[in-house]
Short mmCIF file of C-alpha atoms in Angstrom, two decimals:
data_model
loop_
_atom_site.label_atom_id
_atom_site.label_comp_id
_atom_site.label_asym_id
_atom_site.label_seq_id
_atom_site.Cartn_x
_atom_site.Cartn_y
_atom_site.Cartn_z
CA MET R 1 161.04 149.26 52.21
CA GLN R 2 160.95 152.92 51.28
CA GLU R 3 160.27 153.77 54.93
CA TYR R 4 163.49 152.01 55.93
CA ILE R 5 165.46 153.96 53.32
CA ASN R 6 163.91 157.28 54.42
CA ALA R 7 164.45 156.50 58.08
CA PHE R 8 168.13 155.86 57.54
CA ASP R 9 168.54 158.89 55.27
CA ASN R 10 166.99 161.15 57.93
CA LEU R 11 169.04 159.89 60.88
CA PRO R 12 171.44 162.32 62.58
CA LEU R 13 175.05 161.89 61.46
CA VAL R 14 176.14 160.62 64.88
CA LEU R 15 173.64 157.76 64.71
CA LYS R 16 174.62 156.96 61.14
CA ILE R 17 178.24 156.60 62.22
CA ILE R 18 177.27 154.46 65.21
CA PHE R 19 175.33 152.17 62.90
CA ALA R 20 178.48 151.85 60.77
CA LEU R 21 180.48 150.28 63.58
CA PRO R 22 181.39 146.59 63.28
CA MET R 23 178.47 144.22 63.97
CA LEU R 24 175.97 147.05 63.44
CA ASP R 25 177.15 147.64 59.88
CA ILE R 26 174.75 144.92 58.71
CA LEU R 27 172.06 147.57 58.98
CA TRP R 28 173.77 149.52 56.20
CA ALA R 29 174.06 146.33 54.12
CA ILE R 30 170.28 145.90 54.47
CA TYR R 31 169.85 149.58 53.55
CA ARG R 32 171.85 149.02 50.36
CA LEU R 33 169.78 145.96 49.48
CA CYS R 34 166.52 147.87 50.04
CA LYS R 35 167.79 150.79 48.00
CA SER R 36 168.76 148.55 45.09
CA LEU R 37 165.50 146.63 45.30
CA SER R 38 163.46 149.84 45.17
CA LYS R 39 165.40 150.99 42.09
CA GLN R 40 165.36 147.50 40.54
CA ASN R 41 169.11 147.62 40.12
CA THR R 42 170.14 144.01 39.46
CA VAL R 43 173.88 144.55 39.94
CA GLY R 44 173.22 146.39 43.18
CA ILE R 45 170.97 143.60 44.44
CA VAL R 46 173.58 140.97 43.72
CA LEU R 47 176.36 143.02 45.37
CA ALA R 48 174.17 143.78 48.40
CA VAL R 49 173.34 140.10 48.91
CA LEU R 50 177.04 139.21 48.61
CA MET R 51 177.82 141.86 51.17
CA LEU R 52 175.21 140.39 53.53
CA ILE R 53 176.47 136.83 53.15
CA VAL R 54 180.23 137.07 52.62
CA CYS R 55 181.52 140.19 54.29
CA PRO R 56 178.98 142.07 56.39
CA ALA R 57 181.64 143.66 58.64
CA LEU R 58 184.39 144.39 56.12
CA PHE R 59 183.05 147.71 54.89
CA TRP R 60 182.50 149.36 58.26
CA LEU R 61 185.63 151.55 57.97
CA VAL R 62 184.68 152.66 54.46
CA ASP R 63 181.18 153.44 55.71
CA ILE R 64 182.44 155.53 58.61
CA ILE R 65 184.79 157.48 56.35
CA THR R 66 182.19 158.17 53.67
CA LEU R 67 179.58 159.09 56.29
CA ALA R 68 181.99 161.52 57.94
CA PHE R 69 182.82 163.26 54.67
CA THR R 70 179.58 163.04 52.66
CA GLY R 71 176.87 162.09 55.13
CA LYS R 72 175.94 159.05 53.00
CA VAL R 73 177.22 155.55 52.61
CA LEU R 74 179.01 154.60 49.42
CA TRP R 75 176.78 152.68 47.00
CA ILE R 76 176.33 152.31 43.25
CA ASP R 77 172.79 153.71 43.06
#
């Protein structure tokens, strides 16, 4: 799980933004779930599971904007 987090953290910005496009944004939802699981953040785990089930492609625009400005996706950890 930590390898997945490190792999996504070390990706070039262009690839991060490509992975934030609709239908590929589920990769960032899985990233958020792994990050919350590794930190044992219960609220983060519940939110990440909800994002995976209910709205996997609703946050793609937010992800692209936060990646462009900060280089990271927005998450509560």
